[in-house]
Amino acid sequence: VRAERKPAEEYCAAMTLLTVEILERLMKEFQHSMRRLLKDLCRDFEQNYAADVCTLGLQIDWFRRLGRSFTTAEYSHWKVVGWIESLNDLLYFVDIVVQVRQERSRRDIAEQLRAEFREKFYEHGYADEIFPEGKPDPRMLLPRLTALCQRLAREITQESVCLAPRLACDWVASRRSDAWLVPCDLSANVERVELPGSCAIGTTGVAYEAPAPVRLALTRTGGQAEWLVKPSGIDLLLGDQAYPVVAFGGRERWHWRRLAPVVLRDTPCGRLVLGPTLVYGKDKTPIGVRPTRPEVASRMRRALAAIGSAWPEGDRLLVLLTSRIVPLKAKGVVSFSYRHRPGLSAINCFDRDQLDLIDDLIHENSHHHLNLLLRKDVLYQHDHNQELFYSPWRRSLRPLRGILHATFTFTMGAMLFERLVAWGSGPNGNAAWRRAGLSQRDLARARYRCFEEIESVRYSLSDLDYAGGQLKWLTRGGKQLVGQLADVLAQIEGVMVSQEAEVRRSSFGPALQRHRGELAHARGTLSLI
């Protein structure tokens, strides 16, 4: 498989990678690199895949015009990044389709592509579409890849219109065309967490909900419809029926109900908004998107206030890296985020208490943090996604990528708990903790959680040191990051050493002892060292 997704620029940091100052610089570089990536993708499509552009109905000139409309800051927004990343994926798969058409024997390509999915597309469901039985099937490779390209092209085009509907109408007018017909899917979107029968517009969190008769008609089509984009506005076509959506003229007039975003707080980096609730079924897969209850916003604001008071530096990282939080209602699932949707965090607000919520906010923000570093620097290589390293958190073998992410995020978690303990133990700690919705037992649990993470991170730092030194799987930048995490852990241990006796005397003492015993057992039976 010769095709490669276009990479972001590499970057080797000389400063500590855990501070806000360097993250602000990296964010600016990331924004410029995404702008360049979009330009490169448009040029590559036009120069090398003109026939496929026509077949897939891609409007490259429109994509360019849309790209010029984004502000620099919007190029790091989760919606814009996700849209560009999808276009990048599409280019990759279009190139694979070209190769498959030219090859008589497709088995090698199928096997190589399956390996690529495990390493580069582990967050996506692409493998399920191309290899639904889990095995490379050369006979079905071309039709399945073609169907995937068609799906991505439809989604990319639909999302582009929703990012700037007025601009889309202006573009149609500039072509002296009567209309542009765009297939759309208005069922619930579980990746972007958007309500069924609605369309999210731009990057501010505003959405518009279709009137009840339109939503009813959409249920009969499974959410499938078409946008009719005209110079004067946009209609929704369902069969032979046209429903007005928005009209542009002297003023903008929406025929659908405006759904204002729930703003958790305004920051120098923009708004932090609360999205709808993503609901999972018993099999831990998404089954729907629902409106979020008002009390969830109250809990979120208290948790954010606690982070700001206890750990101002961590709060600055949160302000910089997290822009949208979606509540997750799912038994057995704590939280998650996507590399290709930076700033979007899904967090379980239903089966977790307030201390857990504070922890989960920082945890997902730390994934955004590391993903930004990984966009700027290749931190690991040659590991081939092998599950060799024991994870103290999952209690199973994980690939190097998973261990690096866990070690990074749980080091930040240990920092959080150390700051929370100091905050709760201060002169006004009791009153501050009550205002945050926390109890004295939560303070004891924060002490325990800090030591639990210290032990787990120390365990995995040893494995990362081995991976970098003996296996040569960490790059210079990767080893630098691991060294900085080790320094941070040593600082936390130095601060918390006086608290260990109190943890041992508490009800959490036996749990800490068991945790240490489990890690010792894993080191003796599962370790490569």
Coordinates of N, CA, C and O in Angstrom, one line a residue, residues 198-291:
S198 N -31.8 17.9 13.2 CA -31.2 19.2 13.4 C -29.9 19.3 12.6 O -29.4 18.3 12.1
C199 N -29.5 20.6 12.5 CA -28.2 20.8 11.8 C -27.4 21.8 12.7 O -27.9 22.8 13.0
A200 N -26.2 21.4 13.0 CA -25.3 22.3 13.8 C -24.6 23.2 12.8 O -24.0 22.8 11.8
I201 N -24.6 24.5 13.0 CA -24.1 25.5 12.1 C -22.8 26.2 12.6 O -22.8 26.6 13.7
G202 N -21.8 26.2 11.7 CA -20.6 26.9 12.1 C -19.8 26.3 13.2 O -19.9 25.1 13.4
T203 N -19.1 27.1 14.0 CA -18.3 26.5 15.0 C -18.6 27.1 16.4 O -17.9 26.8 17.4
T204 N -19.8 27.8 16.5 CA -20.1 28.4 17.8 C -21.0 27.5 18.7 O -21.2 27.8 19.9
G205 N -21.5 26.4 18.2 CA -22.3 25.5 19.0 C -23.8 25.7 18.7 O -24.7 25.0 19.3
V206 N -24.2 26.7 17.8 CA -25.5 26.9 17.5 C -26.1 25.8 16.6 O -25.3 25.4 15.7
A207 N -27.3 25.4 16.8 CA -27.9 24.4 15.9 C -29.3 24.8 15.6 O -29.9 25.7 16.3
Y208 N -29.9 24.3 14.6 CA -31.3 24.6 14.2 C -32.1 23.3 14.1 O -31.6 22.3 13.4
E209 N -33.2 23.2 14.7 CA -34.0 22.0 14.8 C -35.2 22.1 13.8 O -35.9 23.1 13.8
A210 N -35.4 21.1 13.0 CA -36.5 21.1 12.0 C -37.9 21.1 12.8 O -38.0 20.6 13.9
P211 N -38.9 21.7 12.1 CA -40.2 21.7 12.7 C -40.7 20.2 12.8 O -40.2 19.3 12.1
A212 N -41.7 20.0 13.7 CA -42.2 18.7 14.0 C -42.6 17.9 12.7 O -42.3 16.7 12.6
P213 N -43.4 18.5 11.8 CA -43.7 17.8 10.6 C -42.5 17.3 9.8 O -42.6 16.2 9.2
V214 N -41.5 18.1 9.7 CA -40.3 17.7 9.0 C -39.6 16.6 9.7 O -39.1 15.6 9.1
R215 N -39.5 16.7 11.0 CA -38.8 15.6 11.8 C -39.6 14.3 11.6 O -39.0 13.2 11.5
L216 N -40.9 14.4 11.6 CA -41.7 13.2 11.3 C -41.5 12.6 9.9 O -41.3 11.4 9.8
A217 N -41.4 13.5 9.0 CA -41.1 13.0 7.6 C -39.7 12.4 7.5 O -39.5 11.4 6.8
L218 N -38.7 12.9 8.3 CA -37.4 12.4 8.3 C -37.3 11.0 8.9 O -36.5 10.2 8.5
T219 N -38.2 10.8 9.9 CA -38.2 9.4 10.5 C -38.6 8.4 9.5 O -38.1 7.2 9.5
R220 N -39.4 8.8 8.5 CA -39.9 7.8 7.5 C -38.8 7.5 6.5 O -38.8 6.5 5.8
T221 N -37.8 8.4 6.3 CA -36.7 8.2 5.4 C -35.4 7.8 6.1 O -34.4 7.7 5.4
G222 N -35.5 7.5 7.4 CA -34.3 7.2 8.1 C -33.3 8.3 8.2 O -32.1 8.1 8.3
G223 N -33.8 9.6 8.1 CA -33.0 10.8 8.2 C -32.4 11.2 6.9 O -31.7 12.2 6.8
Q224 N -32.6 10.4 5.8 CA -32.0 10.7 4.5 C -32.8 11.7 3.8 O -34.0 11.7 3.7
A225 N -32.1 12.8 3.3 CA -32.8 13.8 2.5 C -31.7 14.5 1.7 O -30.6 14.0 1.4
E226 N -32.1 15.7 1.1 CA -31.1 16.5 0.3 C -31.3 17.9 0.6 O -32.4 18.4 0.9
W227 N -30.1 18.6 0.7 CA -30.1 20.1 0.8 C -30.3 20.6 -0.7 O -29.6 20.2 -1.6
L228 N -31.1 21.6 -0.9 CA -31.2 22.3 -2.1 C -30.6 23.7 -1.8 O -31.3 24.6 -1.3
V229 N -29.4 23.9 -2.2 CA -28.6 25.1 -1.9 C -28.8 26.0 -3.1 O -28.3 25.8 -4.2
K230 N -29.5 27.2 -2.8 CA -29.8 28.1 -3.9 C -29.1 29.5 -3.5 O -28.7 29.7 -2.4
P231 N -29.0 30.4 -4.5 CA -28.4 31.7 -4.2 C -29.1 32.4 -3.1 O -28.6 33.2 -2.3
S232 N -30.4 32.1 -3.0 CA -31.3 32.9 -2.0 C -31.4 32.2 -0.7 O -32.0 32.8 0.3
G233 N -31.0 30.9 -0.6 CA -31.2 30.2 0.7 C -31.1 28.7 0.5 O -30.7 28.2 -0.6
I234 N -31.6 27.9 1.5 CA -31.5 26.5 1.5 C -32.8 25.9 1.8 O -33.5 26.3 2.8
D235 N -33.2 24.9 1.0 CA -34.4 24.1 1.3 C -34.0 22.7 1.6 O -32.9 22.2 1.2
L236 N -34.9 21.9 2.3 CA -34.7 20.5 2.5 C -35.6 19.7 1.6 O -36.8 20.0 1.7
L237 N -35.1 18.8 0.8 CA -35.9 18.0 -0.1 C -36.2 16.6 0.5 O -35.2 15.9 0.8
L238 N -37.4 16.3 0.7 CA -37.8 14.9 1.1 C -38.8 14.4 0.0 O -39.9 14.8 0.0
G239 N -38.2 13.6 -0.8 CA -39.0 13.1 -2.0 C -39.3 14.3 -2.9 O -38.4 15.0 -3.3
D240 N -40.6 14.5 -3.2 CA -41.0 15.6 -4.0 C -41.4 16.9 -3.2 O -41.9 17.8 -3.8
Q241 N -41.2 16.8 -1.9 CA -41.6 17.9 -1.0 C -40.4 18.7 -0.6 O -39.4 18.2 -0.2
A242 N -40.5 20.1 -0.7 CA -39.5 21.0 -0.3 C -39.9 21.7 0.9 O -41.0 22.3 0.9
Y243 N -39.0 21.7 1.9 CA -39.3 22.5 3.1 C -38.2 23.6 3.3 O -37.0 23.3 3.2
P244 N -38.6 24.8 3.4 CA -37.6 25.9 3.6 C -36.8 25.8 4.9 O -37.4 25.4 6.0
V245 N -35.6 26.0 4.8 CA -34.7 25.9 6.0 C -34.2 27.3 6.4 O -34.4 27.7 7.5
V246 N -33.6 28.0 5.5 CA -33.1 29.3 5.7 C -33.1 30.2 4.5 O -32.9 29.6 3.4
A247 N -33.4 31.4 4.6 CA -33.4 32.4 3.5 C -32.4 33.5 3.8 O -32.4 34.0 4.9
F248 N -31.6 33.8 2.8 CA -30.6 34.9 2.9 C -31.0 36.0 1.9 O -31.3 35.8 0.8
G249 N -31.1 37.2 2.4 CA -31.4 38.3 1.6 C -30.9 39.5 2.4 O -29.7 39.6 2.8
G250 N -31.8 40.5 2.6 CA -31.4 41.6 3.4 C -31.1 41.2 4.8 O -30.2 41.8 5.4
R251 N -31.7 40.2 5.3 CA -31.4 39.6 6.6 C -31.6 38.1 6.5 O -32.2 37.6 5.7
E252 N -31.0 37.5 7.5 CA -31.0 36.0 7.5 C -32.3 35.6 8.3 O -32.6 36.0 9.4
R253 N -33.0 34.6 7.7 CA -34.2 34.2 8.3 C -34.3 32.7 8.3 O -34.3 32.0 7.2
W254 N -34.3 32.1 9.5 CA -34.3 30.6 9.6 C -35.8 30.2 9.9 O -36.5 30.8 10.7
H255 N -36.2 29.2 9.2 CA -37.5 28.6 9.4 C -37.5 27.5 10.4 O -38.6 27.0 10.8
W256 N -36.3 27.1 10.8 CA -36.2 26.1 11.9 C -35.9 26.7 13.2 O -35.4 27.9 13.3
R257 N -36.1 26.0 14.3 CA -36.0 26.6 15.6 C -34.5 26.6 16.0 O -33.8 25.7 15.9
R258 N -34.1 27.8 16.5 CA -32.7 28.0 16.9 C -32.5 27.3 18.3 O -33.2 27.6 19.3
L259 N -31.4 26.5 18.4 CA -31.0 25.9 19.6 C -29.7 26.5 20.1 O -28.6 26.3 19.5
A260 N -29.8 27.4 21.1 CA -28.6 28.1 21.5 C -27.7 27.2 22.3 O -28.2 26.3 23.0
P261 N -26.4 27.3 22.2 CA -25.5 26.5 22.9 C -25.5 26.8 24.4 O -25.8 27.9 24.8
V262 N -25.3 25.8 25.2 CA -25.2 25.9 26.7 C -23.7 26.3 26.9 O -22.8 25.4 26.8
V263 N -23.5 27.5 27.3 CA -22.1 28.0 27.5 C -21.7 27.8 29.0 O -22.3 28.3 29.9
L264 N -20.7 26.9 29.2 CA -20.2 26.7 30.6 C -19.4 27.8 31.1 O -19.4 28.2 32.2
R265 N -18.6 28.4 30.2 CA -17.9 29.6 30.5 C -17.2 30.2 29.2 O -17.0 29.5 28.3
D266 N -17.0 31.5 29.3 CA -16.3 32.2 28.2 C -14.8 32.3 28.6 O -14.5 32.7 29.8
T267 N -13.9 32.1 27.7 CA -12.5 32.1 28.0 C -11.8 32.9 27.0 O -12.3 33.2 25.9
P268 N -10.5 33.3 27.2 CA -9.7 34.0 26.2 C -9.6 33.1 24.9 O -9.3 33.7 23.8
C269 N -9.7 31.8 25.0 CA -9.6 30.9 23.8 C -10.9 30.6 23.2 O -11.0 29.9 22.2
G270 N -12.0 31.2 23.7 CA -13.3 31.0 23.1 C -14.2 30.4 24.2 O -13.9 30.3 25.4
R271 N -15.4 30.0 23.7 CA -16.4 29.4 24.7 C -16.2 27.9 24.9 O -15.8 27.2 24.0
L272 N -16.4 27.5 26.1 CA -16.5 26.1 26.4 C -18.0 25.8 26.5 O -18.7 26.3 27.3
V273 N -18.5 24.9 25.6 CA -19.9 24.7 25.5 C -20.2 23.2 25.9 O -19.4 22.3 25.8
L274 N -21.5 23.0 26.3 CA -22.0 21.7 26.7 C -22.9 21.2 25.6 O -23.9 21.9 25.3
G275 N -22.6 20.1 25.1 CA -23.4 19.5 24.0 C -24.5 18.6 24.4 O -24.8 18.5 25.6
P276 N -25.2 18.0 23.5 CA -26.3 17.1 23.8 C -25.7 15.8 24.5 O -24.4 15.7 24.6
T277 N -26.5 14.9 25.0 CA -26.0 13.7 25.7 C -26.0 12.5 24.7 O -27.0 12.3 24.0
L278 N -24.9 11.9 24.7 CA -24.7 10.7 23.9 C -25.1 9.5 24.7 O -24.6 9.3 25.8
V279 N -26.0 8.6 24.2 CA -26.5 7.5 25.0 C -26.0 6.2 24.4 O -26.1 6.0 23.1
Y280 N -25.5 5.3 25.2 CA -25.1 4.0 24.8 C -26.1 2.9 25.2 O -26.8 3.1 26.2
G281 N -26.1 1.8 24.5 CA -26.9 0.7 24.9 C -26.1 -0.3 25.8 O -25.0 0.0 26.2
K282 N -26.7 -1.4 26.1 CA -26.1 -2.4 27.0 C -24.9 -3.0 26.4 O -24.0 -3.4 27.1
D283 N -24.8 -3.0 25.1 CA -23.6 -3.5 24.4 C -22.5 -2.5 24.3 O -21.5 -2.7 23.6
K284 N -22.6 -1.3 24.9 CA -21.6 -0.3 24.9 C -21.4 0.3 23.5 O -20.2 0.7 23.2
T285 N -22.4 0.4 22.8 CA -22.4 1.1 21.5 C -23.5 2.2 21.4 O -24.5 2.1 22.1
P286 N -23.2 3.3 20.7 CA -24.2 4.4 20.7 C -25.6 4.0 20.1 O -25.7 3.2 19.2
I287 N -26.6 4.4 20.8 CA -28.0 4.2 20.3 C -28.7 5.5 20.1 O -29.8 5.4 19.5
G288 N -28.2 6.6 20.5 CA -28.9 7.9 20.3 C -28.3 9.1 20.9 O -27.3 9.0 21.6
V289 N -28.8 10.2 20.5 CA -28.4 11.5 21.1 C -29.6 12.2 21.6 O -30.6 12.3 20.9
R290 N -29.5 12.7 22.8 CA -30.7 13.3 23.5 C -30.3 14.7 24.1 O -29.1 15.0 24.3
P291 N -31.3 15.5 24.3 CA -31.0 16.8 24.9 C -30.4 16.6 26.3 O -30.8 15.6 27.0

